[in-house]
Coordinates of C-alpha atoms and ligand atoms in Angstrom, one line a residue:
Chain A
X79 CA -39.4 -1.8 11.7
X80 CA -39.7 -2.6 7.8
X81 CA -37.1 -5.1 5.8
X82 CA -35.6 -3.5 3.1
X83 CA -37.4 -3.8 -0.2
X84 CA -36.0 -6.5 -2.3
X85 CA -36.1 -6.5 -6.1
X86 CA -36.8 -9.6 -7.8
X87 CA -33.2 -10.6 -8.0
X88 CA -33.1 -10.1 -4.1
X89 CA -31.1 -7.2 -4.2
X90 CA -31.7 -4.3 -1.8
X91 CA -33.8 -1.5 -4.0
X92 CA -31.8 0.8 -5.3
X93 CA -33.8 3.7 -3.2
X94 CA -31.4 2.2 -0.1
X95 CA -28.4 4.4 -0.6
X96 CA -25.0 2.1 0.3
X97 CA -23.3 3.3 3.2
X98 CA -19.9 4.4 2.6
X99 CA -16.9 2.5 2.3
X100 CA -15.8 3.3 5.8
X101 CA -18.9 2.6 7.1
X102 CA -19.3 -0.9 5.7
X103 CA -15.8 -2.1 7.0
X104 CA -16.6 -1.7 10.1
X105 CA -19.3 -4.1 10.1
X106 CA -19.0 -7.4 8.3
X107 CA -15.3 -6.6 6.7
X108 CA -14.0 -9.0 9.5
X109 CA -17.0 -11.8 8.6
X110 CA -16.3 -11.6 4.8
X111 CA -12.3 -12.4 5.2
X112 CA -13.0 -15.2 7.7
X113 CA -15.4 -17.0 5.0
X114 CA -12.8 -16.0 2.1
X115 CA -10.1 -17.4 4.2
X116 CA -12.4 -20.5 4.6
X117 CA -12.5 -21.3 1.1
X118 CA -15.6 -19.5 0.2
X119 CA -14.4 -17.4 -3.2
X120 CA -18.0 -15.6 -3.3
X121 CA -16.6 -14.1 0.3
X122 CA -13.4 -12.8 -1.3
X123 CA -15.4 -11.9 -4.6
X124 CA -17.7 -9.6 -2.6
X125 CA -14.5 -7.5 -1.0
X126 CA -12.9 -7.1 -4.1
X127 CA -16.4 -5.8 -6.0
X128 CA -16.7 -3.2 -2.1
X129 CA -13.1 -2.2 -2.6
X130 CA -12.0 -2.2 -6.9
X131 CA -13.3 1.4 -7.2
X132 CA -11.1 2.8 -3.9
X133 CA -7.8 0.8 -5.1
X134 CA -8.4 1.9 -8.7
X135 CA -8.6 5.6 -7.4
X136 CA -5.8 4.9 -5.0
X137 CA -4.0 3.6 -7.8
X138 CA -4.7 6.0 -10.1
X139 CA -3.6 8.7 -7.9
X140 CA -0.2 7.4 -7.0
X141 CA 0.8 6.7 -10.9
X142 CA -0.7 8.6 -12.6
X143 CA -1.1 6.4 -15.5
X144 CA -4.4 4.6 -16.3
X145 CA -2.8 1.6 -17.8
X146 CA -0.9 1.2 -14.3
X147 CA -3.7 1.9 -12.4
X148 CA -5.3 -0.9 -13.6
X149 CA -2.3 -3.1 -13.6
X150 CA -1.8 -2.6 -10.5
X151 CA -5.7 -2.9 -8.8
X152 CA -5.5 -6.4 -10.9
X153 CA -2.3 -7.3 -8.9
X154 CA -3.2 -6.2 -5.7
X155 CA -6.3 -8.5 -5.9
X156 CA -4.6 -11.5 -7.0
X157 CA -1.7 -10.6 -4.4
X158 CA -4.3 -10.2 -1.9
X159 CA -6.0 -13.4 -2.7
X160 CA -2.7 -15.2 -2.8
X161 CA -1.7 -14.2 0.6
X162 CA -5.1 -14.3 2.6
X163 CA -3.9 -17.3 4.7
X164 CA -0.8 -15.1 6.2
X165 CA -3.6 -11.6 7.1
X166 CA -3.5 -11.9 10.9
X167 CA -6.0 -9.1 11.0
X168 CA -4.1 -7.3 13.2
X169 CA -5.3 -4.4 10.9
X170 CA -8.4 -4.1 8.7
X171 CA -7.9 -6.0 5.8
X172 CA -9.0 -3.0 3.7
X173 CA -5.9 -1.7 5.3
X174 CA -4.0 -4.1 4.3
X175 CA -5.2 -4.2 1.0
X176 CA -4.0 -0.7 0.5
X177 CA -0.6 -1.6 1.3
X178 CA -0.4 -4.4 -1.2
X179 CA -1.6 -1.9 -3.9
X180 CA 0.5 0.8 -2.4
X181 CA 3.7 -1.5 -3.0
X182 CA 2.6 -2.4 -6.5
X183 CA 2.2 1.1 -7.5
X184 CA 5.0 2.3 -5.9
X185 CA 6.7 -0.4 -8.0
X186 CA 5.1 0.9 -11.4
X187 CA 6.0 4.7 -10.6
X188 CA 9.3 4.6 -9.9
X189 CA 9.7 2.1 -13.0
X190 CA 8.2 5.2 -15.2
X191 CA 10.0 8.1 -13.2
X192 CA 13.0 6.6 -11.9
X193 CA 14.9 9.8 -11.0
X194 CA 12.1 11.4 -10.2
X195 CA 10.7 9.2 -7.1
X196 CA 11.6 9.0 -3.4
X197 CA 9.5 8.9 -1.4
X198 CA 11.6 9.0 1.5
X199 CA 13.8 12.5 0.4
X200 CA 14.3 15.0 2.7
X201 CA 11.3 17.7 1.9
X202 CA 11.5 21.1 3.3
X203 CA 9.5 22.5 5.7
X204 CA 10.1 26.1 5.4
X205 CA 7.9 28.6 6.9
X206 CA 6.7 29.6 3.6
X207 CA 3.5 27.8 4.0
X208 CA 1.6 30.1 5.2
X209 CA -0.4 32.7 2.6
X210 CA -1.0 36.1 3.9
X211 CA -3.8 37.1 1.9
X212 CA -6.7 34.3 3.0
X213 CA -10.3 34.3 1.4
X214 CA -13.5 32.6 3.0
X215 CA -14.9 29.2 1.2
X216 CA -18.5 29.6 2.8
X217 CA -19.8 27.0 4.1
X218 CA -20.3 24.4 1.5
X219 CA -17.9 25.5 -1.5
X220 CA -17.9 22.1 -3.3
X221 CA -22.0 22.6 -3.6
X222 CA -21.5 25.1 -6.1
X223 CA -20.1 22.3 -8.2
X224 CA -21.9 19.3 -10.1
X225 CA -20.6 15.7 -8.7
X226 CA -18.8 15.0 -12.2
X227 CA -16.8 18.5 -11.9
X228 CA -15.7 18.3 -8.3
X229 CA -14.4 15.0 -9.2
X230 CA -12.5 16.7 -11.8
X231 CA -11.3 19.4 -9.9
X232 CA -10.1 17.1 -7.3
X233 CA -8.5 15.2 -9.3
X234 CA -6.4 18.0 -11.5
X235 CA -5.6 19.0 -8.0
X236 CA -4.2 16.5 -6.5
X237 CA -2.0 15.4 -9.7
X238 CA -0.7 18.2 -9.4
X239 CA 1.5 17.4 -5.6
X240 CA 4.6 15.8 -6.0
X241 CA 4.6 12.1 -5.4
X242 CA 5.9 12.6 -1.6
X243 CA 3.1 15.1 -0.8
X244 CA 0.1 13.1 -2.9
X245 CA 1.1 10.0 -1.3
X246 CA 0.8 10.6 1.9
X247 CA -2.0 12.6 1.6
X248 CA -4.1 9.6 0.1
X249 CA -2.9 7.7 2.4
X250 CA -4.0 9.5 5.3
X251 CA -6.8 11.6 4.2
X252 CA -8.9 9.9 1.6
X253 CA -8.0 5.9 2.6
X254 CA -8.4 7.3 6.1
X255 CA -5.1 5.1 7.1
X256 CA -3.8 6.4 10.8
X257 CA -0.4 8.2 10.9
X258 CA 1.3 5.2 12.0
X259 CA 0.0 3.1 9.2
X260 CA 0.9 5.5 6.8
X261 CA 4.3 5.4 8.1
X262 CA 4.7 1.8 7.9
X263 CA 3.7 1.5 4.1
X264 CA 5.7 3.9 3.0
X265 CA 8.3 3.3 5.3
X266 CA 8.6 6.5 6.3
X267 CA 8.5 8.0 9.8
X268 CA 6.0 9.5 12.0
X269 CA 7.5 13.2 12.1
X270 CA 8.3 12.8 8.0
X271 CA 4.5 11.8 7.6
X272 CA 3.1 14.3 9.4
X273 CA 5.4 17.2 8.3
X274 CA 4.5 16.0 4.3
X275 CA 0.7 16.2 5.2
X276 CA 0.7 19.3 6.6
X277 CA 2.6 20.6 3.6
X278 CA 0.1 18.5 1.0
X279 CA -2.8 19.8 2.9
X280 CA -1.8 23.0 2.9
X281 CA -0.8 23.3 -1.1
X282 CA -4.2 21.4 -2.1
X283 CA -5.9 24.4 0.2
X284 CA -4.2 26.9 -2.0
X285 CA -4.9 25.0 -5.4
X286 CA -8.9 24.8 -4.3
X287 CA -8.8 28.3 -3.3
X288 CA -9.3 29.6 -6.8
X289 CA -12.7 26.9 -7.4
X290 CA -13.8 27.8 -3.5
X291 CA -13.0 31.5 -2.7
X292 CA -16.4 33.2 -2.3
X293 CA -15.5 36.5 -4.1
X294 CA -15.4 34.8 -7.3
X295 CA -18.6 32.7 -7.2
X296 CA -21.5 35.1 -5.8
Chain B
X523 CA 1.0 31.7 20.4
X524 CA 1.6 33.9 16.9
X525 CA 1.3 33.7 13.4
X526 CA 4.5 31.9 12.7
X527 CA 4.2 29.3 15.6
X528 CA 0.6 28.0 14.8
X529 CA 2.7 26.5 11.6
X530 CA 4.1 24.4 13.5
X531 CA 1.4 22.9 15.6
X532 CA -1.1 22.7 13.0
X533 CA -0.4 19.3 11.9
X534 CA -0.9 17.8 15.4
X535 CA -4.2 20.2 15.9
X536 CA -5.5 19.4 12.8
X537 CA -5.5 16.2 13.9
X538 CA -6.3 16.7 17.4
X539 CA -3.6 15.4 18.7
X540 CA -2.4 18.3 21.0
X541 CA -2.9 18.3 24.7
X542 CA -5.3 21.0 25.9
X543 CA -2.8 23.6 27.2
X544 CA -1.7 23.8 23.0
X545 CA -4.8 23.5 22.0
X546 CA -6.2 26.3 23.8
X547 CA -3.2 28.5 23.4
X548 CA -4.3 28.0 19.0
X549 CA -7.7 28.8 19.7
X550 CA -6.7 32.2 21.5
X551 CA -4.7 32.9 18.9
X552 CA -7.5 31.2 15.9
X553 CA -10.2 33.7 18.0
X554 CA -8.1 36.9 17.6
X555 CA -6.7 36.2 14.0
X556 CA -8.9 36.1 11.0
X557 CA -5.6 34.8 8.4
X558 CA -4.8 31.5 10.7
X559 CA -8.8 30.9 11.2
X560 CA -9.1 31.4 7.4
X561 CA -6.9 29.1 6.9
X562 CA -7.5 26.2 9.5
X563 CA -10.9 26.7 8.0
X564 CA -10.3 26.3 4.5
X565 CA -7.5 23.6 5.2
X566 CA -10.4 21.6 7.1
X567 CA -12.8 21.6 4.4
X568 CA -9.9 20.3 2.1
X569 CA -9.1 17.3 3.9
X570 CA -13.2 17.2 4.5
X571 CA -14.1 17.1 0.7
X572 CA -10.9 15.0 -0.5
X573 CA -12.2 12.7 2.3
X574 CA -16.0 13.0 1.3
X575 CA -15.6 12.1 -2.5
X576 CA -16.7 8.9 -4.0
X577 CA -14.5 6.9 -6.0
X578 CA -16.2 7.0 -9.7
X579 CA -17.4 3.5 -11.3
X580 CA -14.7 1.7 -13.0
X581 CA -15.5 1.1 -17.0
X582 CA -16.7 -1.9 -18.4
X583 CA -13.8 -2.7 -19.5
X584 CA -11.4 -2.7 -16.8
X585 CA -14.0 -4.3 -15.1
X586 CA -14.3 -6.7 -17.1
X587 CA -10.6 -7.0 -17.1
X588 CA -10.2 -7.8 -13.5
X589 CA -12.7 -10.3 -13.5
X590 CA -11.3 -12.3 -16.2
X591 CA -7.4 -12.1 -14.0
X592 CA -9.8 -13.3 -10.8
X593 CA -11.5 -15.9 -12.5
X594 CA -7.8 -17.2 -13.8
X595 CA -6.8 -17.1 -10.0
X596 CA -9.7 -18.2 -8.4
X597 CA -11.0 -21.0 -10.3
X598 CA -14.4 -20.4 -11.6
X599 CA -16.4 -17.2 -13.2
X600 CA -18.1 -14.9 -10.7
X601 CA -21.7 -15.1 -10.0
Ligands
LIG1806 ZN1 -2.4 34.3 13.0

């Protein structure tokens, strides 16, 4: 077995692609808070520099507003910092993390859009969610697009869900948070979680139809 | 198992949480019905590419504005 190369400011080489963000947790999250909650600020500088981009994105997503999103990443840091001493790590602390800058956005929508946020209204669950006329994706739809579009596309698309739907659906399926832990940020409960994922799932399915469908791209 | 009923389990089998006589009684269905397999397709690959994507690099600037509110908090500039 070979080290890693190192480049002359001991960094790995850049040819050593980072392992995703879900990946890394898993391994030294738990080592990195101990040290921070030690006292040792490069410890707690090196999960903020791992997470920023994810609670920017997170942040992003639930406003909708750039100047928020940033507001709120900033807050969720310095909340995060502030409070290290009470994380029990009962959870991950990214998960925890996440439902600091969940609360702060939260905070920061319904301050823009105050009759137009709750997350906790009744939603129907009609059986109008399912489309009659279906087209295959193929196997790998998003190929077809460069990186910087698909991030576009996703994006648009997910603005695009009302706050109830988008919410939970970053919550669940891009921060990867269980149902349960989902539940308890937004203080919502298990059946209301899962009835507004299914419902965001199956809308951002119909919006990517029209990038994915095969017919349209061969 | 029929068209209308899959709706209502396919939150819990997307998420394989269904016990096996559920789950099996979908994929009878999923095997004789193009639409629902269609669509538990396509809704896969949804929640399989939203999960996939990387967050994009923040701007200089925003990066730069969180470190200046850390270094305020934390006591000294980052390395
Ligand atoms: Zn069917």
């Amino acid at each position: 077995m070979s080290t890693p190369k190192m480049n002359a400011t001991g960094e790995k080489s850049p040819q050593t692609r980072a392992p995703l963000p879900s990946q890394v947790v898993k391994e030294d999250e738990p080592i990195l808070v101990a040290a921070a909650k030690a006292g040792d600020i490069s410890a707690f500088e090196t999960l903020v520099s791992r997470y920023e981009r994810k609670i920017f994105r997170l942040a992003q997503n639930i406003t909708q507003n750039r100047e928020d999103a940033e507001d709120v990443m900033q807050e969720a840091f310095l909340k995060a910092y502030e409070h290290l001493s009470g994380f029990q790590g009962n959870s991950r602390f990214y998960t925890w993390l996440v439902r600091i800058a969940v609360n702060q956005a939260l905070m920061k929508l319904r301050k823009r859009r105050p009759n137009q946020v709750s997350i906790d209204e009744d939603v129907n669950t009609g059986n109008d969610l399912i489309p009659r006329e279906i087209e295959d994706w193929g196997p790998s739809p998003e190929e077809r697009y460069k990186q910087s579009e698909l991030a576009g596309i996703l994006n648009s698309t997910i603005a695009d869900l009302d706050p109830p739907f988008r919410i939970v659906f970053q919550l669940r399926d891009i921060e990867e948070l269980s149902t349960e832990e989902t539940a308890e940020a937004l203080g919502l409960s298990v059946p209301a979680v899962k009835s507004r994922l299914l419902r965001a799932r199956l809308k951002l399915r119909q919006k990517l139809d029209r990038y994915f469908r095969r017919s349209e791209n061969q | 198992m029929n068209c209308k009923t899959l709706v209502v389990e396919l939150e819990d089998y997307l998420d394989e949480e269904l016990d096996s006589e559920l789950r099996t009684s979908i994929e009878v269905h999923l095997a004789k019905c193009k639409n629902c397999k269609l669509i538990v397709d396509t809704t896969k690959k949804t929640i399989q590419i939203f999960c996939n994507s990387e967050p994009a690099p923040l701007s200089e600037d925003t990066r730069h504005r969180l470190h200046d509110a850390l270094v305020k908090k934390l006591g000294r500039p980052r390395a």
